[in-house]
Each structure stands twice: as C-alpha cells, then as structure tokens.
Amino acid sequence: GQNIDQPTEMTATEGAIVQINCTYQTSGFNGLFWYQQHAGEAPTFLSYNVLDGLEEKGRFSSFLSRSKGYSYLLLKELQMKDSASYLCAVRSDSNYQLIWGAGTKLIIKP
Amino acid sequence: GAGVSQTPSNKVTEKGKYVELRCDPISGHTALYWYRQSLGQGPEFLIYFQGTGAADDSGLPNDRFFAVRPEGSVSTLKIQRTERGDSAVYLCASSRYKGGDYKGVYNEQFFGPGTRLTVL
C-alpha cells in the first residue's frame, strides 16, 4: 500500500529551530510537497522537492532523500504564528493525485 | 487575485437529505480536485477534474457522491441521502496545469477555505 508517516505532534520554543520528519512508501514518486494548515483554515503551499537535497525559502527549508523515502521540513527562528499543522504530501506516478500524511501539529511556546 | 472560493462555508443537514457544495477555482486553472478532511487527518482524495471531465473519481466513497464541472470552471459536489459519517470538511483545490511538473512549474494545488458539513 501507499503510506505517509509523520509525527502527530511536536512542541518547540519561540525563536528556536524545529525539524518535522516525513517518511513515505508510494508506488511512484513525482515530487513531495509541504503544506501549512492553521486550525480551521485551508492548507497553504510551503515547499516542493523533486530532486535530492535541500531547498531553502526564508525561514523554512525542506530536504528530500528519494533513496530513503524521507523528507524533513526545517523551521528556523520560530514565531508564535508558526503554530499550525504541517502536512507532507507525495505526488505519485499518477502525476496529479497527492497522497497526504495526517499532519504534524506544531505547538510553539513562548 | 482571487483565490479558490467555496460555498457554503458551513452546512448543517439532517440524515437522509441531499446537499450540494460549490467550488469556484482560480481563473485559468484547468485542474480541479475535491478532498474531504476529518479532524486530525490529512485531506482524503475524492475526485479530480481536467477541464469538464472527471479524470479520476476513484476516491468517491460510494454512489451517493457525485460531482460535476459542466463548463470547466465551477464544480459542484453532490451528496445524496447523507449519513452522519459524511460529516467532514470538504476541500476544493485547483492547479494551473494537469499532471506533474510543467515547464519547471511546481503545479502546486491551491486550496479553498472548505465547507464544513455536519450531518445530524
């Protein structure tokens, strides 16, 4: 079957760094997305990886290792507004359908 | 510019009733997706449209669910004989192109705010 795993919940301190991991087993691979979802709101796009390595975008970075079926999202200089769920999604070989993880709820403490 | 819009934002109905949920995608986006999301879960794929046709409806849970996109823009998700288990947030998303990467564009999906459906 196809599966995306990520931790259910993480807690971090304002100003610190946090890494949210995602592992996947899918029938194919055509890109991995990270989305942010605040409570009661729609997911919003954060990052995309299709080749191995690190993609940096301001305070957020995303890493991919295709051979290991592994990605992480790195958030630096955490702010209270970063409290949200972070969803990992893989686009399989069907090219359009995204397979979603259950999301990691990130709690930021002052 | 305008994002994806969905109406209504909230819908409360009684078991057995019929409901329609509407999605207005970003102008010019050819691909449209319906998902539903339960609390603490990621979105669950329901159906994908490319233009007017349903390219993949494999995620629709049963024949009570149906969706249309007659003019290749607005889409309506229709649920007949609603059941309590249908209660969820129904999300619509659109993307500019069909398929995966297109000329280096991520072709990410843009989501609407969702319709929260509650079946009593």
Short mmCIF file of C-alpha atoms in Angstrom, two decimals:
data_model
loop_
_atom_site.label_atom_id
_atom_site.label_comp_id
_atom_site.label_asym_id
_atom_site.label_seq_id
_atom_site.Cartn_x
_atom_site.Cartn_y
_atom_site.Cartn_z
CA GLY A 1 0.00 0.00 0.00
CA GLN A 2 0.90 3.67 -0.02
CA ASN A 3 1.77 5.35 3.22
CA ILE A 4 2.98 8.67 4.56
CA ASP A 5 4.21 8.87 8.17
CA GLN A 6 4.87 11.96 10.22
CA PRO A 7 4.79 12.65 13.96
CA THR A 8 1.40 13.56 15.36
CA GLU A 9 2.52 16.49 17.48
CA MET A 10 5.66 18.46 18.30
CA THR A 11 6.38 21.29 20.71
CA ALA A 12 9.06 23.95 20.31
CA THR A 13 10.05 27.27 21.80
CA GLU A 14 9.69 30.67 20.16
CA GLY A 15 12.95 31.66 18.45
CA ALA A 16 14.22 28.08 18.25
CA ILE A 17 14.57 25.62 15.34
CA VAL A 18 12.38 22.58 14.74
CA GLN A 19 12.61 19.72 12.23
CA ILE A 20 9.48 17.85 11.17
CA ASN A 21 10.17 14.49 9.55
CA CYS A 22 8.16 12.65 6.91
CA THR A 23 8.72 9.16 5.57
CA TYR A 24 6.84 7.72 2.64
CA GLN A 25 6.24 4.48 0.79
CA THR A 26 4.47 5.05 -2.51
CA SER A 27 4.13 3.18 -5.79
CA GLY A 28 5.90 6.00 -7.59
CA PHE A 29 7.36 9.41 -6.93
CA ASN A 30 6.90 12.68 -8.76
CA GLY A 31 7.51 15.27 -6.07
CA LEU A 32 6.92 15.95 -2.38
CA PHE A 33 5.03 18.92 -1.01
CA TRP A 34 4.84 20.53 2.40
CA TYR A 35 1.72 22.47 3.30
CA GLN A 36 0.89 24.53 6.37
CA GLN A 37 -2.62 24.43 7.80
CA HIS A 38 -3.80 26.70 10.59
CA ALA A 39 -6.74 25.44 12.60
CA GLY A 40 -9.99 25.86 10.69
CA GLU A 41 -8.26 27.07 7.55
CA ALA A 42 -7.25 25.57 4.21
CA PRO A 43 -3.76 24.15 3.61
CA THR A 44 -1.31 26.60 2.04
CA PHE A 45 1.71 25.61 -0.02
CA LEU A 46 5.12 25.89 1.63
CA SER A 47 7.66 23.94 -0.39
CA TYR A 48 8.29 21.39 -3.09
CA ASN A 49 11.12 18.88 -3.61
CA VAL A 50 11.55 16.54 -6.55
CA LEU A 51 15.35 16.10 -6.52
CA ASP A 52 17.51 15.08 -3.57
CA GLY A 53 18.82 17.87 -1.44
CA LEU A 54 17.83 20.95 0.45
CA GLU A 55 15.52 23.70 -0.78
CA GLU A 56 15.70 26.89 1.25
CA LYS A 57 12.99 29.52 1.36
CA GLY A 58 13.46 32.15 4.02
CA ARG A 59 12.92 30.69 7.48
CA PHE A 60 11.69 27.41 6.00
CA SER A 61 13.81 24.71 4.34
CA SER A 62 12.83 21.31 3.04
CA PHE A 63 15.06 18.31 2.43
CA LEU A 64 14.49 15.19 0.34
CA SER A 65 16.22 11.82 0.07
CA ARG A 66 14.45 9.71 -2.53
CA SER A 67 16.55 6.61 -1.83
CA LYS A 68 15.46 6.69 1.80
CA GLY A 69 11.87 7.79 1.18
CA TYR A 70 12.46 10.63 3.61
CA SER A 71 11.90 14.35 3.84
CA TYR A 72 12.03 16.95 6.54
CA LEU A 73 10.78 20.48 6.96
CA LEU A 74 13.06 22.77 8.96
CA LEU A 75 11.63 25.89 10.55
CA LYS A 76 14.06 28.47 11.94
CA GLU A 77 13.54 31.46 14.23
CA LEU A 78 10.15 30.14 15.25
CA GLN A 79 7.34 32.61 15.73
CA MET A 80 4.06 32.13 17.54
CA LYS A 81 2.23 32.36 14.21
CA ASP A 82 4.04 29.18 13.11
CA SER A 83 1.74 27.20 15.40
CA ALA A 84 -0.15 25.09 12.87
CA SER A 85 -0.33 21.63 11.36
CA TYR A 86 2.27 20.76 8.76
CA LEU A 87 1.20 18.30 6.08
CA CYS A 88 3.53 16.21 3.95
CA ALA A 89 2.12 15.05 0.60
CA VAL A 90 3.64 12.94 -2.17
CA ARG A 91 2.64 13.13 -5.81
CA SER A 92 2.78 9.55 -7.01
CA ASP A 93 3.37 8.33 -10.52
CA SER A 94 -0.20 9.23 -11.39
CA ASN A 95 1.12 12.76 -11.73
CA TYR A 96 -1.71 14.58 -10.11
CA GLN A 97 -3.07 12.72 -7.12
CA LEU A 98 -1.43 13.70 -3.86
CA ILE A 99 -1.10 11.17 -1.06
CA TRP A 100 -1.28 13.00 2.24
CA GLY A 101 0.12 12.39 5.68
CA ALA A 102 -2.08 13.03 8.68
CA GLY A 103 -0.13 16.17 9.55
CA THR A 104 2.10 17.22 12.42
CA LYS A 105 0.61 19.65 14.88
CA LEU A 106 3.33 22.10 15.92
CA ILE A 107 2.85 23.94 19.20
CA ILE A 108 5.05 26.97 19.82
CA LYS A 109 5.59 28.06 23.42
CA PRO A 110 6.89 31.50 24.48
CA GLY B 1 -6.07 37.94 -7.46
CA ALA B 2 -8.99 35.90 -6.24
CA GLY B 3 -8.27 32.51 -4.76
CA VAL B 4 -10.38 29.38 -4.70
CA SER B 5 -13.78 30.04 -3.16
CA GLN B 6 -16.24 27.56 -1.72
CA THR B 7 -19.85 27.93 -0.67
CA PRO B 8 -21.40 27.50 1.76
CA SER B 9 -18.75 27.76 4.45
CA ASN B 10 -20.91 25.71 6.80
CA LYS B 11 -23.74 23.32 6.08
CA VAL B 12 -25.83 21.54 8.68
CA THR B 13 -28.27 18.97 7.40
CA GLU B 14 -30.27 16.03 8.61
CA LYS B 15 -29.52 12.42 7.86
CA GLY B 16 -31.05 11.37 4.58
CA LYS B 17 -31.07 14.82 2.99
CA TYR B 18 -29.39 15.92 -0.24
CA VAL B 19 -26.64 18.57 -0.26
CA GLU B 20 -24.66 20.44 -2.87
CA LEU B 21 -21.28 22.01 -2.25
CA ARG B 22 -19.88 24.53 -4.68
CA CYS B 23 -16.29 25.32 -5.68
CA ASP B 24 -15.09 28.24 -7.78
CA PRO B 25 -11.46 27.66 -8.79
CA ILE B 26 -8.80 30.20 -9.63
CA SER B 27 -9.46 31.65 -13.07
CA GLY B 28 -7.49 29.82 -15.74
CA HIS B 29 -6.80 26.74 -13.65
CA THR B 30 -7.64 23.66 -15.68
CA ALA B 31 -7.35 21.07 -12.93
CA LEU B 32 -9.79 20.85 -10.00
CA TYR B 33 -9.73 18.46 -7.04
CA TRP B 34 -12.15 17.60 -4.29
CA TYR B 35 -10.94 16.30 -0.94
CA ARG B 36 -12.53 15.73 2.42
CA GLN B 37 -10.74 16.13 5.69
CA SER B 38 -11.64 14.80 9.11
CA LEU B 39 -10.24 16.27 12.30
CA GLY B 40 -6.60 15.37 12.82
CA GLN B 41 -6.25 13.80 9.39
CA GLY B 42 -4.78 14.84 6.09
CA PRO B 43 -7.04 15.51 3.10
CA GLU B 44 -8.58 12.40 1.52
CA PHE B 45 -8.79 12.49 -2.27
CA LEU B 46 -12.28 12.24 -3.76
CA ILE B 47 -12.23 13.25 -7.41
CA TYR B 48 -10.10 15.09 -9.98
CA PHE B 49 -11.32 17.06 -12.98
CA GLN B 50 -9.29 18.02 -16.00
CA GLY B 51 -11.44 20.53 -17.82
CA THR B 52 -15.05 19.35 -17.83
CA GLY B 53 -14.38 15.66 -17.43
CA ALA B 54 -13.71 13.66 -14.30
CA ALA B 55 -10.27 12.22 -14.98
CA ASP B 56 -10.27 10.19 -11.77
CA ASP B 57 -13.21 9.57 -9.46
CA SER B 58 -11.65 6.62 -7.66
CA GLY B 59 -11.80 8.39 -4.30
CA LEU B 60 -15.57 8.82 -4.20
CA PRO B 61 -16.66 6.54 -1.33
CA ASN B 62 -19.88 5.27 -2.92
CA ASP B 63 -22.57 6.13 -5.44
CA ARG B 64 -24.20 8.66 -3.13
CA PHE B 65 -21.38 11.03 -4.07
CA PHE B 66 -21.26 12.72 -7.45
CA ALA B 67 -19.50 15.79 -8.84
CA VAL B 68 -19.83 17.85 -11.98
CA ARG B 69 -17.93 20.62 -13.70
CA PRO B 70 -20.09 21.35 -16.75
CA GLU B 71 -18.23 24.36 -18.16
CA GLY B 72 -14.74 23.54 -16.96
CA SER B 73 -14.75 26.12 -14.21
CA VAL B 74 -17.16 25.93 -11.25
CA SER B 75 -17.68 22.48 -9.79
CA THR B 76 -20.45 21.09 -7.60
CA LEU B 77 -20.08 18.12 -5.28
CA LYS B 78 -23.43 16.43 -4.68
CA ILE B 79 -24.17 14.07 -1.83
CA GLN B 80 -27.43 12.13 -1.73
CA ARG B 81 -29.04 10.52 1.31
CA THR B 82 -26.44 11.99 3.64
CA GLU B 83 -25.19 9.92 6.55
CA ARG B 84 -23.58 11.01 9.82
CA GLY B 85 -20.29 9.57 8.61
CA ASP B 86 -20.27 12.12 5.78
CA SER B 87 -19.60 14.88 8.31
CA ALA B 88 -16.22 16.45 7.49
CA VAL B 89 -14.64 19.50 5.92
CA TYR B 90 -14.87 19.27 2.13
CA LEU B 91 -11.94 20.98 0.47
CA CYS B 92 -11.62 22.03 -3.13
CA ALA B 93 -8.28 22.77 -4.79
CA SER B 94 -7.22 23.86 -8.24
CA SER B 95 -3.95 23.86 -10.14
CA ARG B 96 -2.95 25.60 -13.31
CA TYR B 97 -1.95 22.59 -15.33
CA LYS B 98 -2.80 18.95 -15.50
CA GLY B 99 -0.29 16.43 -14.30
CA GLY B 100 3.00 16.97 -12.60
CA ASP B 101 5.79 19.43 -13.26
CA TYR B 102 5.15 21.57 -16.27
CA LYS B 103 7.99 23.61 -17.68
CA GLY B 104 9.60 23.81 -14.25
CA VAL B 105 6.42 24.93 -12.53
CA TYR B 106 5.56 23.03 -9.39
CA ASN B 107 1.94 22.90 -10.35
CA GLU B 108 1.00 23.05 -6.69
CA GLN B 109 -2.60 22.86 -5.65
CA PHE B 110 -4.29 25.94 -4.23
CA PHE B 111 -6.99 25.21 -1.70
CA GLY B 112 -10.26 26.90 -0.92
CA PRO B 113 -11.40 27.59 2.66
CA GLY B 114 -13.56 24.46 2.71
CA THR B 115 -17.17 23.66 3.52
CA ARG B 116 -17.80 22.18 6.94
CA LEU B 117 -20.60 19.65 6.54
CA THR B 118 -22.41 18.41 9.63
CA VAL B 119 -24.98 15.66 9.27
CA LEU B 120 -27.22 15.35 12.30
#
